[in-house]
PDB file of C-alpha atoms in Angstrom:
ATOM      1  CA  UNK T   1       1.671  -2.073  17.398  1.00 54.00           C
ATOM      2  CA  UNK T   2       0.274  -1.996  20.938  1.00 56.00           C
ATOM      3  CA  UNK T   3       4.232  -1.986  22.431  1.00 64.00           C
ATOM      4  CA  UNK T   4       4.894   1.322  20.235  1.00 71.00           C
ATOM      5  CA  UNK T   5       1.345   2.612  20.852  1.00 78.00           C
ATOM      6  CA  UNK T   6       2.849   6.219  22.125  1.00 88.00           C
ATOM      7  CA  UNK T   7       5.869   6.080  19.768  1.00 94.00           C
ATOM      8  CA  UNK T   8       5.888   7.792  16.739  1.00 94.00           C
ATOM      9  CA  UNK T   9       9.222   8.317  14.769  1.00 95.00           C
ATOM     10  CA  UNK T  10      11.249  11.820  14.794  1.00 95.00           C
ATOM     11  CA  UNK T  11      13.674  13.573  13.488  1.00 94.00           C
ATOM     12  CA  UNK T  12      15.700  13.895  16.525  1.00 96.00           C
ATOM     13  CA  UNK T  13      16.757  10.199  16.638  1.00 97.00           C
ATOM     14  CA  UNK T  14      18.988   8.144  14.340  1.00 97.00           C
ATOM     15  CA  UNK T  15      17.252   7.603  11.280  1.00 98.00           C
ATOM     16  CA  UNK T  16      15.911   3.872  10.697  1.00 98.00           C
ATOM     17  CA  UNK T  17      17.030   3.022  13.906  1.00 98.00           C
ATOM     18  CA  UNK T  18      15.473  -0.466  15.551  1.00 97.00           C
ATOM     19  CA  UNK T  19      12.606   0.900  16.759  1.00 96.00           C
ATOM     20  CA  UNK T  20      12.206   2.948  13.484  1.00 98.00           C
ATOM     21  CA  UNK T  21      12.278   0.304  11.107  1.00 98.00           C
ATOM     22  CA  UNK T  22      10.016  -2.255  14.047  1.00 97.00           C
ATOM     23  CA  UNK T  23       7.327   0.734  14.334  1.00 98.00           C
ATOM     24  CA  UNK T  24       7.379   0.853   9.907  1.00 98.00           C
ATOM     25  CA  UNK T  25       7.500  -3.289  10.367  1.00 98.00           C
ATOM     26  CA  UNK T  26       4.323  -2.913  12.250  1.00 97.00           C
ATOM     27  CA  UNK T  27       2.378  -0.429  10.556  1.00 97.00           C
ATOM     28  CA  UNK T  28       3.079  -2.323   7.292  1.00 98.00           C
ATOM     29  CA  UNK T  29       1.976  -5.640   8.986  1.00 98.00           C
ATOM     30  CA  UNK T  30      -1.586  -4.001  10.305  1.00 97.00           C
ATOM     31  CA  UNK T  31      -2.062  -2.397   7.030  1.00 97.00           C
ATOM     32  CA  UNK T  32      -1.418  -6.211   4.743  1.00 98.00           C
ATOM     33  CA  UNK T  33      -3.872  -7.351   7.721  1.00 96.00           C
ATOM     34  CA  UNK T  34      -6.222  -4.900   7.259  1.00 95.00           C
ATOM     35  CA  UNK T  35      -6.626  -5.375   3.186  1.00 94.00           C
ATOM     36  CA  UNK T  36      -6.800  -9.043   3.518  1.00 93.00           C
ATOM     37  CA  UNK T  37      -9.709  -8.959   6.160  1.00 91.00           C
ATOM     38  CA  UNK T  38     -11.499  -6.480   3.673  1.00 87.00           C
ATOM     39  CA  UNK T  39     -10.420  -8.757   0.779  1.00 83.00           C
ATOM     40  CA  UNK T  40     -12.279 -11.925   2.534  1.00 82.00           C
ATOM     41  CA  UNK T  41     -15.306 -10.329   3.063  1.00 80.00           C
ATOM     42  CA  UNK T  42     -15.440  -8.964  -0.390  1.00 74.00           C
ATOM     43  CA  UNK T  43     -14.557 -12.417  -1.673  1.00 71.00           C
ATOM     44  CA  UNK T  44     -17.140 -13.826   0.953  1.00 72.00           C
ATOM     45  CA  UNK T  45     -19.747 -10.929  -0.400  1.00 70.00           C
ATOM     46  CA  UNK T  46     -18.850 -11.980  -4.013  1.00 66.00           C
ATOM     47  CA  UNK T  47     -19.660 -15.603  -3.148  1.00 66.00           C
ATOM     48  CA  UNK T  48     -23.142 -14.951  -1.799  1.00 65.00           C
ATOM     49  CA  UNK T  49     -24.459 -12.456  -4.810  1.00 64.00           C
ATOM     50  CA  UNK T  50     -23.628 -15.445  -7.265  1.00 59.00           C
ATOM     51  CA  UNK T  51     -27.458 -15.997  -7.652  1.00 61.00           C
ATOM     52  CA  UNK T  52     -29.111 -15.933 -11.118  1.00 64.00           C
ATOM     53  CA  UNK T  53     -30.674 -12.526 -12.289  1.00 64.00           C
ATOM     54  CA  UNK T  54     -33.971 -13.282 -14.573  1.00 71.00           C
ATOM     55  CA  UNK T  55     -34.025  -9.392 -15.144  1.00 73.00           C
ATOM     56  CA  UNK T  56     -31.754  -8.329 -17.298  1.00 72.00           C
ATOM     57  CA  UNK T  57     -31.351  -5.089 -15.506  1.00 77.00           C
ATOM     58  CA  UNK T  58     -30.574  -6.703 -12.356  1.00 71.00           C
ATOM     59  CA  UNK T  59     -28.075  -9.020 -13.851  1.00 69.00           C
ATOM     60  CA  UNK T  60     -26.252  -6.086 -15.682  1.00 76.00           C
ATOM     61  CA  UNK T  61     -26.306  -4.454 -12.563  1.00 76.00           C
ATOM     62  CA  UNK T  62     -24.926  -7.111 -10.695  1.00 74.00           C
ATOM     63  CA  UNK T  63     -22.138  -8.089 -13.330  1.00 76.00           C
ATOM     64  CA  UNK T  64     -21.246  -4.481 -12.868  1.00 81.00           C
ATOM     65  CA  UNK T  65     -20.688  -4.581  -9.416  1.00 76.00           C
ATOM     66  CA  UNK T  66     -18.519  -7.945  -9.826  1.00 76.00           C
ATOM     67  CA  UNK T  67     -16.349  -5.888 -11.875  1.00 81.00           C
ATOM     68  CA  UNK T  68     -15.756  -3.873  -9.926  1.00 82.00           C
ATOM     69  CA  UNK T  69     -14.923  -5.742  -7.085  1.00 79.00           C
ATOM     70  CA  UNK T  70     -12.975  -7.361  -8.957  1.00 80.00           C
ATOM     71  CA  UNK T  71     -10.838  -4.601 -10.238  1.00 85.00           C
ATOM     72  CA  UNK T  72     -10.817  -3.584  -6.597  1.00 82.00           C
ATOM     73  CA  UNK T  73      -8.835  -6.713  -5.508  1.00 83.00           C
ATOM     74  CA  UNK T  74      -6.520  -6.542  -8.192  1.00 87.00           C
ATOM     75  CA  UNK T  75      -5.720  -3.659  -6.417  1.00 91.00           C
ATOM     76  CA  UNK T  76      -5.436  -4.852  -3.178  1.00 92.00           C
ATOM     77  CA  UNK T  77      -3.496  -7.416  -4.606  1.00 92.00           C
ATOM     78  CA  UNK T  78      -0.454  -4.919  -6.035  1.00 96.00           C
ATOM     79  CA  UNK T  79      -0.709  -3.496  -2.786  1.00 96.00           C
ATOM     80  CA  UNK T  80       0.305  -6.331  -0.833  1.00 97.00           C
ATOM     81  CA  UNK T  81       3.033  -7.091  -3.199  1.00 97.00           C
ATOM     82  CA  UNK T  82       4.499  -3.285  -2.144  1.00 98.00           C
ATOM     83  CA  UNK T  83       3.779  -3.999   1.067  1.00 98.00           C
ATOM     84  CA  UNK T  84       5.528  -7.098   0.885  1.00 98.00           C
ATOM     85  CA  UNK T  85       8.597  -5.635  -1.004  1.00 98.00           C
ATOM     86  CA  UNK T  86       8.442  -2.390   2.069  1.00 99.00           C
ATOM     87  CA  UNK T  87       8.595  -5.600   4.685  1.00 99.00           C
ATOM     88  CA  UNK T  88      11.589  -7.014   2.745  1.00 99.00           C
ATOM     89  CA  UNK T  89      13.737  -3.534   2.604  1.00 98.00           C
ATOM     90  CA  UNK T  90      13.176  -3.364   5.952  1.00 99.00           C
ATOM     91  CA  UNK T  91      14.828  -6.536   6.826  1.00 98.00           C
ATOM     92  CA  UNK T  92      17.383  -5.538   4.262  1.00 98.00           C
ATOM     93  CA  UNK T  93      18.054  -2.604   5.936  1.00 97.00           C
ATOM     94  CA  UNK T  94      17.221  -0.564   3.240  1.00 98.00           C
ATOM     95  CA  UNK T  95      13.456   0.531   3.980  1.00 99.00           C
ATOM     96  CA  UNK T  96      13.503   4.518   4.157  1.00 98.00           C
ATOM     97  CA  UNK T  97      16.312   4.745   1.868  1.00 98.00           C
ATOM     98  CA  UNK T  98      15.072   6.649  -2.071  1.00 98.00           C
ATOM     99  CA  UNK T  99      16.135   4.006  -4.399  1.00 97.00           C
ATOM    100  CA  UNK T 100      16.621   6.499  -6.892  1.00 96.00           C
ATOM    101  CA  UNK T 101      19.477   9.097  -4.770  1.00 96.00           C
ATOM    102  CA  UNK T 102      19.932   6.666  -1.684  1.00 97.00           C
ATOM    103  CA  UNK T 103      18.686   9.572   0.653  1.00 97.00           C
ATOM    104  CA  UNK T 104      16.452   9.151   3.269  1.00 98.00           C
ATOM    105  CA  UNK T 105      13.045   8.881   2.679  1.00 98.00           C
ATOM    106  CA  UNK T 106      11.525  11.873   5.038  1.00 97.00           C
ATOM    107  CA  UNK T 107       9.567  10.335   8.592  1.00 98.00           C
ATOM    108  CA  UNK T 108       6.872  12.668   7.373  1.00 97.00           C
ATOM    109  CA  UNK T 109       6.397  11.174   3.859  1.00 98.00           C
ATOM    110  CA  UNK T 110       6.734   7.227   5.190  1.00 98.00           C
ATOM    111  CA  UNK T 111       4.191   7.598   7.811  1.00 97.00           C
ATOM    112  CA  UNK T 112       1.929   8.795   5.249  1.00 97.00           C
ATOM    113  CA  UNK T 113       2.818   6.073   2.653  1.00 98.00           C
ATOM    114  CA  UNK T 114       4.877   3.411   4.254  1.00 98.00           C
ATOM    115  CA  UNK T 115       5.507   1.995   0.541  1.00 98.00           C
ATOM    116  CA  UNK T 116       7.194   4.596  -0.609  1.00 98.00           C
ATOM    117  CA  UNK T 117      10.814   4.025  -2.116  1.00 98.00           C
ATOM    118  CA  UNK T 118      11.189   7.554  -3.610  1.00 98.00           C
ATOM    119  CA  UNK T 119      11.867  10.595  -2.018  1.00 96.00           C
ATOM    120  CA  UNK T 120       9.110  13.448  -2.369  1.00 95.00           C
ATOM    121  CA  UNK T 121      11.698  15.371  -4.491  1.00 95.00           C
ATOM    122  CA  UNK T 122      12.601  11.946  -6.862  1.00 96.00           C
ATOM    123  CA  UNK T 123       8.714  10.975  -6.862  1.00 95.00           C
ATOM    124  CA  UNK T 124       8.098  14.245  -8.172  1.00 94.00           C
ATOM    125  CA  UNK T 125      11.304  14.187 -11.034  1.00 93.00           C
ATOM    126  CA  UNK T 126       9.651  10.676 -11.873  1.00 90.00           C
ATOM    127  CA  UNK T 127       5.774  12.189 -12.030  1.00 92.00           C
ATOM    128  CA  UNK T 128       6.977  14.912 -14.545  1.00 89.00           C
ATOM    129  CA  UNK T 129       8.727  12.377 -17.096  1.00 87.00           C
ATOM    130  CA  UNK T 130       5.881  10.518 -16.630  1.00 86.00           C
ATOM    131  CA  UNK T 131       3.913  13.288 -17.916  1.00 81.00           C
ATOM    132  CA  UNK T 132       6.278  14.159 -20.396  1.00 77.00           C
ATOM    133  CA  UNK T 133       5.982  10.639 -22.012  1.00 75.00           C
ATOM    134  CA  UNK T 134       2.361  10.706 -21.954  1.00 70.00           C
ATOM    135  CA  UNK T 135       2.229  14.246 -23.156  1.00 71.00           C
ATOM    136  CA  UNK T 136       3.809  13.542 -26.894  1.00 64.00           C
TER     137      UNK T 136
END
């Protein structure tokens, strides 16, 4: 990111231009870095706590906190996949783009989630059927 260090995307320039969809490319690429560093020290972490608890409490405990972990990098894991897919759109020139209306995605809401592949107005159309389903 350090050769688009100052830049930041506007809406005075062609949207998804070059250095658009390079300064997305990048901040995608940091971010995937970013969770797998975290992802080998958990891992790392994990490795080092797998001692044998003769108090029950303590073994609980620590079971507990595996779990959670655990659940954490399942997490990380679908998150890579996105960021993956957001990577892939980009080279397919359709990173920014709502896959729902084929609008662009607003500079505001992709800086704040990168992944994102809905407008704010479809992401919100998609939240309330959501809740519709789940509501009956």
């Amino acid at each position: 990111m350090e050769k688009l260090k100052n830049y930041r995307p506007t809406e005075k320039e062609p949207f998804m231009n070059d250095r658009q969809k390079e300064y997305f490319r990048l901040k995608l690429l940091a971010w995937k870095d970013e969770i797998l560093k975290e992802s080998k020290l958990t891992l790392q972490a994990l490795q080092e706590e797998n001692v044998n608890h003769p108090d029950l409490a303590d073994r609980a405990s620590s079971e507990t906190d595996r779990a959670i972990e655990l659940r954490a990098r399942d997490r990380q894991r679908k998150l890579i996949a996105k960021i993956d897919a957001a990577l892939q759109r980009i080279e397919d020139n359709t990173y920014g783009y709502c896959e729902e209306t084929g609008e662009p995605i607003s500079l505001k809401r992709l800086e704040a989630r990168p992944i994102a592949t809905l407008s704010v107005e479809a992401q919100e159309r998609h939240e309330k059927r959501e809740k519709v389903y789940r509501d009956e």
